[in-house]
């Protein structure tokens, strides 16, 4: 059996391959549970998940209720902290609620927000600048 390759016969495999490049990455899954009133400890290090801006990120989750007021503080002496609160929808699209760089003073971050819906929320604990690593603490409180 002889296979003859023509420009037309190559279109489907190339289109299939190109389509796989266009697929969005799978949604990032939260790695740990953030408990109200309990200080959590984490560490950003080389090899961790990176966001589109090439900063390392840890993802923490908690359940909240519509109208609930929360305050989340991230502290680190190793890097300039950046904190984002949001939630993914069923398709994995990120819906931001609030984010902050220096709201807790110095290079520490603090987010205060009223939650817009019932359900799971994700806290993105990351750095302001690419390549920064080190340990940090997170605290979730009622505001």
Short mmCIF file of C-alpha atoms in Angstrom, two decimals, residues 30-90:
data_model
loop_
_atom_site.label_atom_id
_atom_site.label_comp_id
_atom_site.label_asym_id
_atom_site.label_seq_id
_atom_site.Cartn_x
_atom_site.Cartn_y
_atom_site.Cartn_z
CA UNK A 30 -6.56 25.32 44.32
CA UNK A 31 -3.88 23.45 46.24
CA UNK A 32 -4.96 23.99 49.83
CA UNK A 33 -7.85 25.13 52.01
CA UNK A 34 -7.72 28.53 53.68
CA UNK A 35 -9.49 28.44 57.07
CA UNK A 36 -10.90 31.62 58.64
CA UNK A 37 -8.87 32.80 61.63
CA UNK A 38 -6.02 30.34 61.06
CA UNK A 39 -2.72 31.60 59.67
CA UNK A 40 -1.62 29.50 56.71
CA UNK A 41 2.00 29.18 55.62
CA UNK A 42 3.21 28.70 52.08
CA UNK A 43 6.30 28.98 49.93
CA UNK A 44 6.72 30.10 46.34
CA UNK A 45 9.64 28.36 44.68
CA UNK A 46 11.10 27.59 41.27
CA UNK A 47 9.05 24.90 39.58
CA UNK A 48 5.74 26.17 41.02
CA UNK A 49 2.82 27.03 38.77
CA UNK A 50 3.25 30.33 36.92
CA UNK A 51 0.64 32.84 35.82
CA UNK A 52 0.58 34.54 32.41
CA UNK A 53 2.88 37.30 33.77
CA UNK A 54 5.43 34.57 34.64
CA UNK A 55 5.10 35.04 38.42
CA UNK A 56 4.94 32.02 40.70
CA UNK A 57 1.58 31.37 42.35
CA UNK A 58 -0.01 29.22 45.05
CA UNK A 59 -3.77 28.79 45.00
CA UNK A 60 -5.85 28.56 48.17
CA UNK A 61 -9.60 27.99 48.39
CA UNK A 62 -12.38 28.74 50.83
CA UNK A 63 -16.17 28.71 50.79
CA UNK A 64 -18.07 31.95 51.17
CA UNK A 65 -21.59 33.36 51.07
CA UNK A 66 -23.05 36.24 49.10
CA UNK A 67 -22.75 39.43 51.16
CA UNK A 68 -20.06 38.01 53.45
CA UNK A 69 -17.26 40.50 54.16
CA UNK A 70 -13.74 39.08 54.20
CA UNK A 71 -10.22 40.38 54.67
CA UNK A 72 -7.21 38.40 53.45
CA UNK A 73 -3.66 39.40 54.37
CA UNK A 74 -0.47 38.08 52.79
CA UNK A 75 2.89 38.81 54.43
CA UNK A 76 6.39 37.98 53.25
CA UNK A 77 9.84 39.27 54.08
CA UNK A 78 11.24 37.48 51.01
CA UNK A 79 9.31 39.17 48.18
CA UNK A 80 6.79 41.85 47.24
CA UNK A 81 3.45 40.10 47.83
CA UNK A 82 0.54 40.27 45.40
CA UNK A 83 -2.86 38.89 46.30
CA UNK A 84 -5.93 38.26 44.13
CA UNK A 85 -9.35 36.99 45.16
CA UNK A 86 -11.78 35.55 42.65
CA UNK A 87 -13.61 32.48 41.51
CA UNK A 88 -13.65 30.28 38.41
CA UNK A 89 -16.94 29.61 36.63
CA UNK A 90 -17.92 26.18 35.30
#
